[in-house]
mmCIF file of C-alpha atoms and ligand atoms in Angstrom:
data_model
loop_
_atom_site.group_PDB
_atom_site.id
_atom_site.type_symbol
_atom_site.label_atom_id
_atom_site.label_comp_id
_atom_site.label_asym_id
_atom_site.label_seq_id
_atom_site.Cartn_x
_atom_site.Cartn_y
_atom_site.Cartn_z
ATOM 1 C CA PRO Z 1 -77.493 -48.242 -52.584
ATOM 2 C CA ALA Z 2 -79.374 -49.463 -49.167
ATOM 3 C CA SER Z 3 -82.624 -49.552 -50.176
ATOM 4 C CA GLU Z 4 -81.539 -52.140 -52.890
ATOM 5 C CA SER Z 5 -80.075 -55.120 -50.781
ATOM 6 C CA LEU Z 6 -82.327 -58.025 -49.569
ATOM 7 C CA VAL Z 7 -82.734 -58.401 -46.034
ATOM 8 C CA SER Z 8 -84.475 -61.744 -45.943
ATOM 9 C CA VAL Z 9 -86.178 -64.433 -47.691
ATOM 10 C CA GLN Z 10 -89.070 -66.818 -46.606
ATOM 11 C CA ILE Z 11 -91.156 -69.094 -48.566
ATOM 12 C CA VAL Z 12 -94.697 -69.130 -47.863
ATOM 13 C CA ASN Z 13 -96.741 -71.744 -49.911
ATOM 14 C CA LYS Z 14 -95.163 -71.574 -53.446
ATOM 15 C CA SER Z 15 -94.246 -67.898 -53.257
ATOM 16 C CA LEU Z 16 -91.249 -66.007 -51.998
ATOM 17 C CA VAL Z 17 -91.514 -63.300 -49.433
ATOM 18 C CA VAL Z 18 -88.625 -60.831 -49.529
ATOM 19 C CA HIS Z 19 -87.860 -58.044 -47.190
ATOM 20 C CA TRP Z 20 -85.839 -55.407 -48.489
ATOM 21 C CA SER Z 21 -83.733 -52.951 -46.255
ATOM 22 C CA ASP Z 22 -85.715 -50.020 -47.277
ATOM 23 C CA ASP Z 23 -88.831 -52.210 -44.954
ATOM 24 C CA GLN Z 24 -90.208 -52.962 -48.118
ATOM 25 C CA GLN Z 25 -91.557 -55.969 -48.627
ATOM 26 C CA SER Z 26 -92.463 -58.068 -51.955
ATOM 27 C CA THR Z 27 -94.148 -61.566 -52.834
ATOM 28 C CA LEU Z 28 -92.992 -63.013 -55.682
ATOM 29 C CA HIS Z 29 -94.668 -65.473 -57.824
ATOM 30 C CA PRO Z 30 -92.844 -68.665 -58.420
ATOM 31 C CA ILE Z 31 -93.604 -68.722 -62.305
ATOM 32 C CA TRP Z 32 -93.007 -64.933 -62.570
ATOM 33 C CA LEU Z 33 -89.579 -65.832 -61.210
ATOM 34 C CA ARG Z 34 -88.905 -68.840 -62.950
ATOM 35 C CA GLU Z 35 -89.625 -67.522 -66.287
ATOM 36 C CA ASN Z 36 -87.140 -64.740 -65.479
ATOM 37 C CA CYS Z 37 -84.004 -66.567 -64.682
ATOM 38 C CA CYS Z 38 -81.046 -65.262 -66.123
ATOM 39 C CA CYS Z 39 -78.630 -68.089 -65.845
ATOM 40 C CA ASP Z 40 -77.237 -68.932 -69.672
ATOM 41 C CA GLN Z 41 -79.540 -72.100 -69.979
ATOM 42 C CA CYS Z 42 -82.688 -69.422 -69.454
ATOM 43 C CA LEU Z 43 -81.206 -66.656 -71.117
ATOM 44 C CA ASN Z 44 -78.814 -65.795 -74.323
ATOM 45 C CA GLN Z 45 -76.039 -63.551 -72.723
ATOM 46 C CA VAL Z 46 -75.412 -61.619 -75.763
ATOM 47 C CA THR Z 47 -79.014 -60.751 -76.909
ATOM 48 C CA ARG Z 48 -80.628 -60.820 -73.648
ATOM 49 C CA GLU Z 49 -83.003 -62.626 -75.308
ATOM 50 C CA HIS Z 50 -85.159 -65.303 -72.932
ATOM 51 C CA LEU Z 51 -84.602 -68.897 -74.304
ATOM 52 C CA VAL Z 52 -87.043 -70.147 -71.532
ATOM 53 C CA ASP Z 53 -90.272 -71.000 -73.114
ATOM 54 C CA LEU Z 54 -93.363 -70.510 -70.529
ATOM 55 C CA ARG Z 55 -94.807 -73.763 -71.843
ATOM 56 C CA ASP Z 56 -92.220 -75.436 -70.128
ATOM 57 C CA ILE Z 57 -92.580 -74.483 -67.198
ATOM 58 C CA PRO Z 58 -94.890 -76.402 -64.663
ATOM 59 C CA ALA Z 59 -98.019 -74.798 -63.721
ATOM 60 C CA ASP Z 60 -97.030 -75.747 -60.308
ATOM 61 C CA ILE Z 61 -93.801 -75.001 -59.384
ATOM 62 C CA ARG Z 62 -92.526 -74.206 -55.970
ATOM 63 C CA PRO Z 63 -88.879 -73.096 -54.949
ATOM 64 C CA ILE Z 64 -87.151 -75.437 -52.591
ATOM 65 C CA SER Z 65 -85.063 -73.575 -51.097
ATOM 66 C CA ALA Z 66 -84.286 -69.624 -51.268
ATOM 67 C CA ASP Z 67 -81.268 -67.935 -49.653
ATOM 68 C CA ILE Z 68 -79.317 -65.106 -50.205
ATOM 69 C CA ASP Z 69 -75.468 -65.360 -50.837
ATOM 70 C CA GLU Z 70 -72.736 -63.639 -49.884
ATOM 71 C CA ARG Z 71 -73.044 -61.166 -52.764
ATOM 72 C CA GLY Z 72 -76.565 -60.322 -51.835
ATOM 73 C CA ALA Z 73 -77.953 -62.284 -54.616
ATOM 74 C CA LEU Z 74 -81.387 -64.265 -53.946
ATOM 75 C CA VAL Z 75 -80.736 -67.813 -55.324
ATOM 76 C CA VAL Z 76 -83.676 -70.091 -55.604
ATOM 77 C CA ILE Z 77 -83.709 -73.904 -56.087
ATOM 78 C CA TRP Z 78 -86.923 -74.674 -58.235
ATOM 79 C CA SER Z 79 -89.043 -78.255 -57.439
ATOM 80 C CA ASP Z 80 -88.646 -78.711 -61.810
ATOM 81 C CA GLN Z 81 -85.362 -80.212 -62.360
ATOM 82 C CA ASN Z 82 -83.548 -78.876 -59.203
ATOM 83 C CA HIS Z 83 -82.653 -75.777 -61.434
ATOM 84 C CA CYS Z 84 -81.274 -72.980 -60.197
ATOM 85 C CA SER Z 85 -81.524 -69.229 -60.525
ATOM 86 C CA HIS Z 86 -79.620 -66.169 -59.444
ATOM 87 C CA TYR Z 87 -81.342 -62.761 -58.737
ATOM 88 C CA ASN Z 88 -79.789 -59.340 -58.589
ATOM 89 C CA PRO Z 89 -80.924 -57.597 -56.059
ATOM 90 C CA ARG Z 90 -80.988 -54.102 -58.039
ATOM 91 C CA TRP Z 91 -82.947 -55.968 -60.637
ATOM 92 C CA LEU Z 92 -85.774 -57.822 -58.758
ATOM 93 C CA TYR Z 93 -86.022 -54.127 -56.690
ATOM 94 C CA ALA Z 94 -86.459 -52.292 -59.542
ATOM 95 C CA HIS Z 95 -88.862 -55.160 -61.385
ATOM 96 C CA CYS Z 96 -90.943 -56.072 -58.264
ATOM 97 C CA THR Z 97 -91.729 -53.150 -56.232
ATOM 98 C CA ASN Z 98 -94.016 -50.356 -57.651
ATOM 99 C CA ARG Z 99 -91.104 -47.639 -57.046
ATOM 100 C CA VAL Z 100 -91.561 -44.306 -59.303
ATOM 101 C CA SER Z 101 -88.471 -44.191 -61.930
ATOM 102 C CA ALA Z 102 -86.083 -42.150 -60.744
ATOM 103 C CA ARG Z 103 -86.298 -39.953 -63.597
ATOM 104 C CA ASP Z 104 -88.653 -36.961 -63.427
ATOM 105 C CA ASP Z 105 -90.081 -36.885 -66.876
ATOM 106 C CA LYS Z 106 -93.838 -36.022 -65.965
ATOM 107 C CA ILE Z 107 -95.241 -33.954 -68.202
ATOM 108 C CA ARG Z 108 -95.370 -29.928 -68.085
ATOM 109 C CA PRO Z 109 -98.374 -28.572 -69.088
ATOM 110 C CA TRP Z 110 -98.259 -25.027 -70.234
ATOM 111 C CA ASN Z 111 -99.670 -21.944 -71.345
ATOM 112 C CA THR Z 112 -97.480 -18.675 -72.206
ATOM 113 C CA ASN Z 113 -97.978 -17.704 -68.785
ATOM 114 C CA ASP Z 114 -95.372 -20.550 -67.974
ATOM 115 C CA LEU Z 115 -93.512 -20.639 -71.011
ATOM 116 C CA GLN Z 116 -92.802 -17.868 -73.633
ATOM 117 C CA GLU Z 117 -90.188 -19.546 -75.714
ATOM 118 C CA PRO Z 118 -88.727 -23.183 -75.789
ATOM 119 C CA ARG Z 119 -86.381 -24.220 -73.191
ATOM 120 C CA SER Z 120 -83.098 -23.989 -75.101
ATOM 121 C CA PHE Z 121 -79.727 -25.783 -74.998
ATOM 122 C CA ASN Z 122 -76.453 -24.295 -76.537
ATOM 123 C CA THR Z 123 -74.092 -26.624 -78.536
ATOM 124 C CA VAL Z 124 -70.385 -26.392 -77.351
ATOM 125 C CA ASP Z 125 -68.381 -25.416 -81.045
ATOM 126 C CA GLY Z 126 -71.494 -26.962 -82.916
ATOM 127 C CA ILE Z 127 -71.312 -30.185 -81.228
ATOM 128 C CA ILE Z 128 -74.343 -31.455 -79.136
ATOM 129 C CA ASP Z 129 -72.429 -34.255 -76.696
ATOM 130 C CA ASP Z 130 -74.321 -36.857 -74.719
ATOM 131 C CA ASP Z 131 -75.107 -34.716 -71.261
ATOM 132 C CA ILE Z 132 -76.807 -32.187 -73.881
ATOM 133 C CA LEU Z 133 -78.887 -34.775 -75.939
ATOM 134 C CA TYR Z 134 -80.266 -36.408 -72.767
ATOM 135 C CA GLU Z 135 -81.269 -33.407 -70.970
ATOM 136 C CA VAL Z 136 -83.074 -31.738 -74.687
ATOM 137 C CA LEU Z 137 -84.508 -35.379 -74.693
ATOM 138 C CA LEU Z 138 -86.179 -34.709 -71.175
ATOM 139 C CA THR Z 139 -87.116 -31.534 -71.677
ATOM 140 C CA ILE Z 140 -89.096 -32.487 -75.328
ATOM 141 C CA LEU Z 141 -91.015 -35.367 -72.456
ATOM 142 C CA ARG Z 142 -91.564 -32.584 -69.932
ATOM 143 C CA TYR Z 143 -92.445 -29.373 -72.147
ATOM 144 C CA GLY Z 144 -93.219 -30.916 -75.483
ATOM 145 C CA VAL Z 145 -90.359 -29.657 -76.917
ATOM 146 C CA ALA Z 146 -86.612 -28.374 -76.872
ATOM 147 C CA ARG Z 147 -84.701 -25.766 -78.886
ATOM 148 C CA ILE Z 148 -80.749 -26.328 -79.684
ATOM 149 C CA ARG Z 149 -79.016 -23.228 -80.472
ATOM 150 C CA ALA Z 150 -75.756 -22.014 -82.049
ATOM 151 C CA LEU Z 151 -75.909 -25.336 -84.475
ATOM 152 C CA PRO Z 152 -73.820 -24.877 -88.262
ATOM 153 C CA VAL Z 153 -75.965 -24.186 -90.888
ATOM 154 C CA ASP Z 154 -75.353 -26.879 -93.027
ATOM 155 C CA GLU Z 155 -77.874 -29.351 -94.784
ATOM 156 C CA ARG Z 156 -76.742 -32.222 -92.872
ATOM 157 C CA GLN Z 157 -77.544 -31.571 -89.459
ATOM 158 C CA VAL Z 158 -80.814 -32.416 -88.866
ATOM 159 C CA GLU Z 159 -80.485 -35.936 -90.615
ATOM 160 C CA ASP Z 160 -77.602 -36.570 -88.340
ATOM 161 C CA LEU Z 161 -78.961 -35.234 -85.195
ATOM 162 C CA ALA Z 162 -82.178 -37.239 -85.966
ATOM 163 C CA LEU Z 163 -80.218 -40.480 -86.730
ATOM 164 C CA ARG Z 164 -78.078 -40.393 -83.451
ATOM 165 C CA ILE Z 165 -81.831 -40.746 -81.930
ATOM 166 C CA GLY Z 166 -83.138 -43.271 -84.389
ATOM 167 C CA PRO Z 167 -84.243 -44.100 -87.543
ATOM 168 C CA ILE Z 168 -85.827 -41.506 -89.887
ATOM 169 C CA ARG Z 169 -89.866 -42.144 -89.534
ATOM 170 C CA GLU Z 170 -90.624 -41.413 -93.469
ATOM 171 C CA THR Z 171 -93.562 -40.576 -94.725
ATOM 172 C CA HIS Z 172 -95.438 -39.787 -97.960
ATOM 173 C CA PHE Z 173 -93.581 -36.417 -97.918
ATOM 174 C CA ASP Z 174 -89.653 -36.470 -98.577
ATOM 175 C CA ARG Z 175 -87.307 -38.723 -96.207
ATOM 176 C CA ILE Z 176 -86.032 -35.005 -95.153
ATOM 177 C CA PHE Z 177 -87.797 -32.236 -96.291
ATOM 178 C CA ASP Z 178 -86.941 -28.489 -97.100
ATOM 179 C CA VAL Z 179 -89.378 -25.956 -96.502
ATOM 180 C CA VAL Z 180 -89.179 -23.147 -98.609
ATOM 181 C CA SER Z 181 -91.126 -20.995 -100.622
ATOM 182 C CA LYS Z 182 -92.040 -22.552 -104.000
ATOM 183 C CA ALA Z 183 -93.962 -21.112 -106.587
ATOM 184 C CA ASP Z 184 -95.970 -24.775 -107.812
ATOM 185 C CA SER Z 185 -95.937 -25.897 -104.199
ATOM 186 C CA ASP Z 186 -98.492 -29.021 -103.402
ATOM 187 C CA THR Z 187 -98.636 -28.037 -99.767
ATOM 188 C CA LEU Z 188 -99.199 -24.761 -98.107
ATOM 189 C CA ALA Z 189 -96.214 -25.173 -96.152
ATOM 190 C CA ASN Z 190 -93.893 -24.219 -99.210
ATOM 191 C CA THR Z 191 -95.594 -20.986 -99.575
ATOM 192 C CA SER Z 192 -95.012 -18.074 -97.709
ATOM 193 C CA HIS Z 193 -98.525 -17.936 -96.136
ATOM 194 C CA HIS Z 194 -99.251 -17.733 -92.488
ATOM 195 C CA LEU Z 195 -99.613 -21.339 -91.095
ATOM 196 C CA ALA Z 196 -102.199 -21.819 -88.116
ATOM 197 C CA ALA Z 197 -101.234 -24.002 -85.247
ATOM 198 C CA HIS Z 198 -101.779 -27.367 -86.881
ATOM 199 C CA THR Z 199 -100.137 -30.840 -86.230
ATOM 200 C CA ASP Z 200 -98.407 -32.627 -89.054
ATOM 201 C CA ILE Z 201 -99.681 -35.991 -91.057
ATOM 202 C CA PRO Z 202 -102.546 -36.578 -88.697
ATOM 203 C CA THR Z 203 -103.413 -38.625 -92.109
ATOM 204 C CA ARG Z 204 -101.785 -41.640 -91.055
ATOM 205 C CA GLU Z 205 -103.113 -44.060 -88.399
ATOM 206 C CA SER Z 206 -99.903 -43.182 -86.312
ATOM 207 C CA PRO Z 207 -98.916 -39.508 -87.217
ATOM 208 C CA PRO Z 208 -94.944 -38.894 -86.712
ATOM 209 C CA GLY Z 209 -94.281 -38.703 -83.090
ATOM 210 C CA ILE Z 210 -91.503 -35.989 -82.867
ATOM 211 C CA GLN Z 211 -90.479 -33.484 -85.804
ATOM 212 C CA LEU Z 212 -87.363 -31.500 -85.662
ATOM 213 C CA LEU Z 213 -87.175 -28.466 -87.741
ATOM 214 C CA HIS Z 214 -83.925 -26.506 -88.379
ATOM 215 C CA CYS Z 215 -83.705 -23.380 -89.499
ATOM 216 C CA ARG Z 216 -80.827 -22.830 -92.332
ATOM 217 C CA ILE Z 217 -81.582 -19.257 -93.728
ATOM 218 C CA ALA Z 218 -83.896 -16.717 -92.184
ATOM 219 C CA GLU Z 219 -83.135 -13.447 -94.222
ATOM 220 C CA ALA Z 220 -86.823 -12.976 -94.956
ATOM 221 C CA LYS Z 221 -88.898 -10.791 -93.075
ATOM 222 C CA GLY Z 222 -91.350 -12.506 -91.120
ATOM 223 C CA GLY Z 223 -91.632 -16.014 -90.618
ATOM 224 C CA HIS Z 224 -91.594 -16.385 -87.256
ATOM 225 C CA SER Z 225 -92.649 -19.670 -84.982
ATOM 226 C CA THR Z 226 -95.344 -20.628 -83.232
ATOM 227 C CA LEU Z 227 -96.201 -23.485 -80.593
ATOM 228 C CA THR Z 228 -99.046 -24.388 -78.418
ATOM 229 C CA ASP Z 229 -99.648 -27.351 -76.059
ATOM 230 C CA GLY Z 230 -102.543 -28.883 -77.056
ATOM 231 C CA PHE Z 231 -102.551 -31.290 -73.997
ATOM 232 C CA LYS Z 232 -102.841 -27.606 -71.738
ATOM 233 C CA VAL Z 233 -105.640 -26.733 -74.051
ATOM 234 C CA ALA Z 234 -107.419 -30.182 -73.453
ATOM 235 C CA LYS Z 235 -106.648 -29.850 -70.027
ATOM 236 C CA ASP Z 236 -108.481 -26.624 -69.932
ATOM 237 C CA ILE Z 237 -111.213 -27.466 -72.191
ATOM 238 C CA LYS Z 238 -111.758 -30.559 -69.679
ATOM 239 C CA GLN Z 239 -112.456 -28.009 -67.126
ATOM 240 C CA GLN Z 240 -113.895 -24.985 -68.642
ATOM 241 C CA PHE Z 241 -116.230 -26.617 -71.005
ATOM 242 C CA PRO Z 242 -116.673 -29.863 -70.719
ATOM 243 C CA ALA Z 243 -119.518 -30.702 -73.181
ATOM 244 C CA TYR Z 244 -116.662 -29.336 -75.995
ATOM 245 C CA TYR Z 245 -114.176 -31.916 -74.303
ATOM 246 C CA GLU Z 246 -116.412 -34.732 -74.556
ATOM 247 C CA ILE Z 247 -117.275 -33.793 -78.738
ATOM 248 C CA LEU Z 248 -113.367 -33.432 -79.165
ATOM 249 C CA THR Z 249 -112.712 -36.597 -77.694
ATOM 250 C CA THR Z 250 -115.285 -38.556 -79.229
ATOM 251 C CA VAL Z 251 -116.386 -37.743 -82.727
ATOM 252 C CA LYS Z 252 -114.259 -38.554 -85.318
ATOM 253 C CA TRP Z 253 -113.142 -36.428 -88.510
ATOM 254 C CA CYS Z 254 -111.461 -37.931 -91.232
ATOM 255 C CA HIS Z 255 -108.185 -36.095 -91.717
ATOM 256 C CA ALA Z 256 -107.193 -36.292 -95.373
ATOM 257 C CA ASN Z 257 -104.464 -35.622 -97.534
ATOM 258 C CA ARG Z 258 -105.994 -34.968 -101.152
ATOM 259 C CA ALA Z 259 -103.322 -33.749 -103.365
ATOM 260 C CA GLY Z 260 -100.584 -35.947 -105.422
ATOM 261 C CA PRO Z 261 -100.474 -39.659 -106.144
ATOM 262 C CA THR Z 262 -101.423 -41.210 -102.441
ATOM 263 C CA ASP Z 263 -104.936 -41.050 -100.597
ATOM 264 C CA TYR Z 264 -104.055 -41.515 -96.772
ATOM 265 C CA ARG Z 265 -106.734 -40.571 -94.642
ATOM 266 C CA TRP Z 266 -107.514 -41.319 -90.955
ATOM 267 C CA GLU Z 267 -110.246 -40.854 -88.543
ATOM 268 C CA SER Z 268 -109.923 -39.961 -85.183
ATOM 269 C CA PRO Z 269 -110.913 -37.348 -82.654
ATOM 270 C CA ILE Z 270 -109.099 -34.299 -82.149
ATOM 271 C CA ILE Z 271 -107.843 -34.953 -78.911
ATOM 272 C CA GLY Z 272 -107.076 -39.067 -78.620
ATOM 273 C CA LEU Z 273 -107.030 -40.522 -75.238
ATOM 274 C CA ASP Z 274 -105.834 -44.100 -74.082
ATOM 275 C CA GLN Z 275 -108.144 -46.793 -72.385
ATOM 276 C CA GLN Z 276 -107.370 -45.207 -69.048
ATOM 277 C CA GLY Z 277 -108.669 -41.488 -70.367
ATOM 278 C CA GLU Z 278 -105.094 -40.287 -70.496
ATOM 279 C CA LEU Z 279 -104.163 -37.697 -72.947
ATOM 280 C CA ARG Z 280 -102.314 -39.606 -76.019
ATOM 281 C CA GLU Z 281 -102.388 -37.402 -78.854
ATOM 282 C CA VAL Z 282 -104.051 -34.180 -80.704
ATOM 283 C CA ARG Z 283 -104.546 -33.992 -84.214
ATOM 284 C CA LEU Z 284 -105.333 -30.842 -86.098
ATOM 285 C CA LEU Z 285 -104.672 -29.766 -89.535
ATOM 286 C CA PRO Z 286 -106.890 -27.357 -90.488
ATOM 287 C CA PHE Z 287 -106.729 -27.208 -94.462
ATOM 288 C CA SER Z 288 -106.546 -31.342 -94.739
ATOM 289 C CA ARG Z 289 -110.048 -31.689 -93.268
ATOM 290 C CA ALA Z 290 -112.300 -33.747 -94.956
ATOM 291 C CA PRO Z 291 -116.232 -32.818 -94.766
ATOM 292 C CA LEU Z 292 -117.700 -33.628 -91.398
ATOM 293 C CA GLN Z 293 -120.022 -37.068 -91.709
ATOM 294 C CA ALA Z 294 -122.668 -36.495 -88.722
ATOM 295 C CA ASP Z 295 -126.071 -36.131 -88.098
ATOM 296 C CA TYR Z 296 -127.383 -32.630 -89.124
ATOM 297 C CA ASP Z 297 -129.038 -32.311 -85.400
ATOM 298 C CA ASP Z 298 -125.066 -32.758 -83.874
ATOM 299 C CA MET Z 299 -123.521 -30.130 -86.548
ATOM 300 C CA ASP Z 300 -124.030 -27.376 -84.454
ATOM 301 C CA ASP Z 301 -122.538 -28.799 -81.102
ATOM 302 C CA ILE Z 302 -119.678 -30.136 -83.497
ATOM 303 C CA TYR Z 303 -118.574 -27.013 -85.203
ATOM 304 C CA ALA Z 304 -118.817 -25.306 -81.890
ATOM 305 C CA ALA Z 305 -116.308 -27.431 -80.171
ATOM 306 C CA LEU Z 306 -114.018 -27.636 -82.677
ATOM 307 C CA LYS Z 307 -114.420 -23.869 -83.220
ATOM 308 C CA CYS Z 308 -113.487 -23.521 -79.350
ATOM 309 C CA PHE Z 309 -110.299 -25.835 -79.425
ATOM 310 C CA MET Z 310 -108.982 -23.961 -82.516
ATOM 311 C CA GLU Z 311 -109.664 -20.259 -80.908
ATOM 312 C CA MET Z 312 -107.912 -21.329 -78.554
ATOM 313 C CA VAL Z 313 -104.861 -23.368 -79.846
ATOM 314 C CA ASN Z 314 -104.088 -19.958 -82.028
ATOM 315 C CA SER Z 315 -104.818 -17.367 -78.866
ATOM 316 C CA PRO Z 316 -101.917 -15.496 -77.196
ATOM 317 C CA LEU Z 317 -102.782 -17.382 -73.697
ATOM 318 C CA TYR Z 318 -101.770 -20.849 -75.132
ATOM 319 C CA GLN Z 319 -99.685 -20.163 -78.207
ATOM 320 C CA MET Z 320 -96.033 -18.834 -78.081
ATOM 321 C CA THR Z 321 -94.333 -16.987 -81.032
ATOM 322 C CA PHE Z 322 -90.419 -16.622 -80.901
ATOM 323 C CA PRO Z 323 -88.222 -15.840 -83.807
ATOM 324 C CA PHE Z 324 -87.113 -18.977 -85.613
ATOM 325 C CA LYS Z 325 -82.807 -17.821 -86.157
ATOM 326 C CA ALA Z 326 -80.588 -19.400 -88.213
ATOM 327 C CA GLY Z 327 -78.398 -21.972 -86.551
ATOM 328 C CA ASP Z 328 -81.613 -22.884 -84.191
ATOM 329 C CA LEU Z 329 -83.319 -26.469 -84.548
ATOM 330 C CA ILE Z 330 -86.473 -27.112 -82.524
ATOM 331 C CA MET Z 331 -87.507 -30.834 -81.960
ATOM 332 C CA PHE Z 332 -91.180 -31.184 -80.525
ATOM 333 C CA ASP Z 333 -93.806 -33.675 -79.966
ATOM 334 C CA ASN Z 334 -95.933 -33.835 -82.679
ATOM 335 C CA ARG Z 335 -98.292 -35.666 -81.416
ATOM 336 C CA ARG Z 336 -99.033 -33.362 -78.365
ATOM 337 C CA LEU Z 337 -98.006 -29.638 -79.839
ATOM 338 C CA LEU Z 338 -99.224 -27.554 -82.159
ATOM 339 C CA HIS Z 339 -97.240 -25.860 -84.254
ATOM 340 C CA GLY Z 340 -97.219 -22.725 -86.920
ATOM 341 C CA ARG Z 341 -95.372 -20.037 -88.311
ATOM 342 C CA GLY Z 342 -96.144 -16.487 -89.390
ATOM 343 C CA GLU Z 343 -96.471 -14.565 -93.036
ATOM 344 C CA PHE Z 344 -92.754 -13.986 -94.835
ATOM 345 C CA TYR Z 345 -91.978 -12.087 -97.514
ATOM 346 C CA PRO Z 346 -89.520 -13.794 -99.682
ATOM 347 C CA LYS Z 347 -88.798 -10.346 -101.590
ATOM 348 C CA THR Z 348 -87.314 -9.392 -98.594
ATOM 349 C CA GLY Z 349 -84.515 -12.593 -98.393
ATOM 350 C CA ASP Z 350 -84.529 -16.356 -98.362
ATOM 351 C CA ARG Z 351 -85.584 -18.404 -95.523
ATOM 352 C CA ALA Z 352 -84.793 -22.326 -95.570
ATOM 353 C CA LEU Z 353 -85.753 -24.673 -93.099
ATOM 354 C CA ARG Z 354 -84.744 -28.493 -93.081
ATOM 355 C CA GLY Z 355 -86.697 -31.318 -91.039
ATOM 356 C CA THR Z 356 -87.815 -34.744 -90.637
ATOM 357 C CA TYR Z 357 -89.363 -36.863 -88.128
ATOM 358 C CA ILE Z 358 -88.653 -39.276 -85.910
ATOM 359 C CA GLU Z 359 -90.811 -41.978 -83.152
ATOM 360 C CA ARG Z 360 -91.836 -40.638 -79.641
ATOM 361 C CA ASP Z 361 -90.292 -44.192 -78.734
ATOM 362 C CA ASP Z 362 -86.983 -43.593 -80.388
ATOM 363 C CA VAL Z 363 -86.840 -40.681 -77.949
ATOM 364 C CA MET Z 364 -87.572 -42.959 -75.210
ATOM 365 C CA SER Z 365 -84.677 -45.675 -75.816
ATOM 366 C CA LYS Z 366 -82.149 -43.072 -76.613
ATOM 367 C CA ILE Z 367 -82.868 -41.462 -73.241
ATOM 368 C CA ARG Z 368 -82.561 -44.871 -71.504
ATOM 369 C CA GLN Z 369 -79.415 -45.925 -73.550
ATOM 370 C CA ILE Z 370 -77.931 -42.382 -72.193
ATOM 371 C CA GLU Z 371 -78.951 -43.617 -68.940
ATOM 372 C CA GLN Z 372 -77.434 -47.058 -69.039
ATOM 373 C CA ARG Z 373 -74.028 -46.050 -70.147
ATOM 374 C CA ARG Z 374 -74.144 -43.569 -67.453
ATOM 375 C CA CYS Z 375 -74.907 -46.512 -64.578
ATOM 376 C CA GLN Z 376 -71.666 -48.726 -66.030
HETATM 377 C C1 OGA E 1 -94.559 -27.106 -92.300
HETATM 378 C C2 OGA E 1 -94.376 -25.963 -91.034
HETATM 379 C C3 OGA E 1 -93.083 -24.484 -90.200
HETATM 380 C C4 OGA E 1 -92.452 -23.120 -90.599
HETATM 381 O O1 OGA E 1 -93.954 -26.872 -92.988
HETATM 382 O O2 OGA E 1 -95.724 -28.181 -91.967
HETATM 383 O O3 OGA E 1 -95.402 -26.034 -90.122
HETATM 384 O O4 OGA E 1 -92.180 -22.532 -90.009
HETATM 385 N N1 OGA E 1 -93.569 -25.351 -91.492
HETATM 386 O O5 OGA E 1 -92.416 -22.637 -92.018
HETATM 387 ZN ZN1 ZN E 2 -82.000 -70.410 -65.537
HETATM 388 ZN ZN1 ZN E 3 -95.728 -28.039 -89.953
#
């Protein structure tokens, strides 16, 4: 494309100024350019790993000459050992301009006016090809959830799909877990009770990023699924109840698992922000919350804020409710969405889900892999 071709290059002091055909101009730092040389002395051509050591690049390195060759590449000869570097203009453009990605993966916070059920994708003869998978993964980035329908109901499906995207994120629960009603269950999940909106395993420093849940049998009455966009709720609380938002983003709760032989706990706010104040995650597992440790005088407000969050994530305006049919698989961001289920009645029939986890960045990696394959 025209926007990726170099029009001219000039040496200005120690830097290079390039002009692009879309009229943009970039000033390239000599160390930045030199360390990104991709010749076979500087880059392992098989692993694509750097062979240049930053310590070996002189701090005062400068370009001696700079040209655009007949293939459109930038060619630079350096003051240090007359080393010669070639830069592919597409690579250069992608890395040195503040170009926004062509991929539209901005998050779309939703409530139930925006989205009544997860966006759905049908298998073709039970198969999910890479084109469908790409759309599924992009949908997860945007909405936090995607649903695949008409999948076979055998036991291997969920693991096979997860492994196409990335390695399984193991936890102190089973690597691949079954959600079925059990008499001696060590977790509420494996009963027939209603499960209020929650995130799984907030008791870990990094809770599993993406949950896959495959419905294999849905003969029992009840047991509908629920999903809530925790980011939408967080944004609305910030607007409507700023004092609660402040509490929810700063006061730490201890999320603790006390059953079984392990003892995982993690202290963090319900709404987690990154350094820039952007939403990073929500955590809520109401039945695994350890006693609050706070000053008596602060407790009224802390409880009120948490209650407000819990009311909203379980309210019809924010929580979608939909039947979970055999052959459906939902994949959702467990650090953004809260999920739950209605009570079901085991005497009326069986219900069997099978699930597992992968990480958020496995999804990103798979998306990029599919994009790269498409470019070739
Ligand atoms: C769980 C869970 C959902 C369901 O096991 O943590 O949320 O539909 N299960 O049973
Ligand atoms: Zn080189
Ligand atoms: Zn759960």
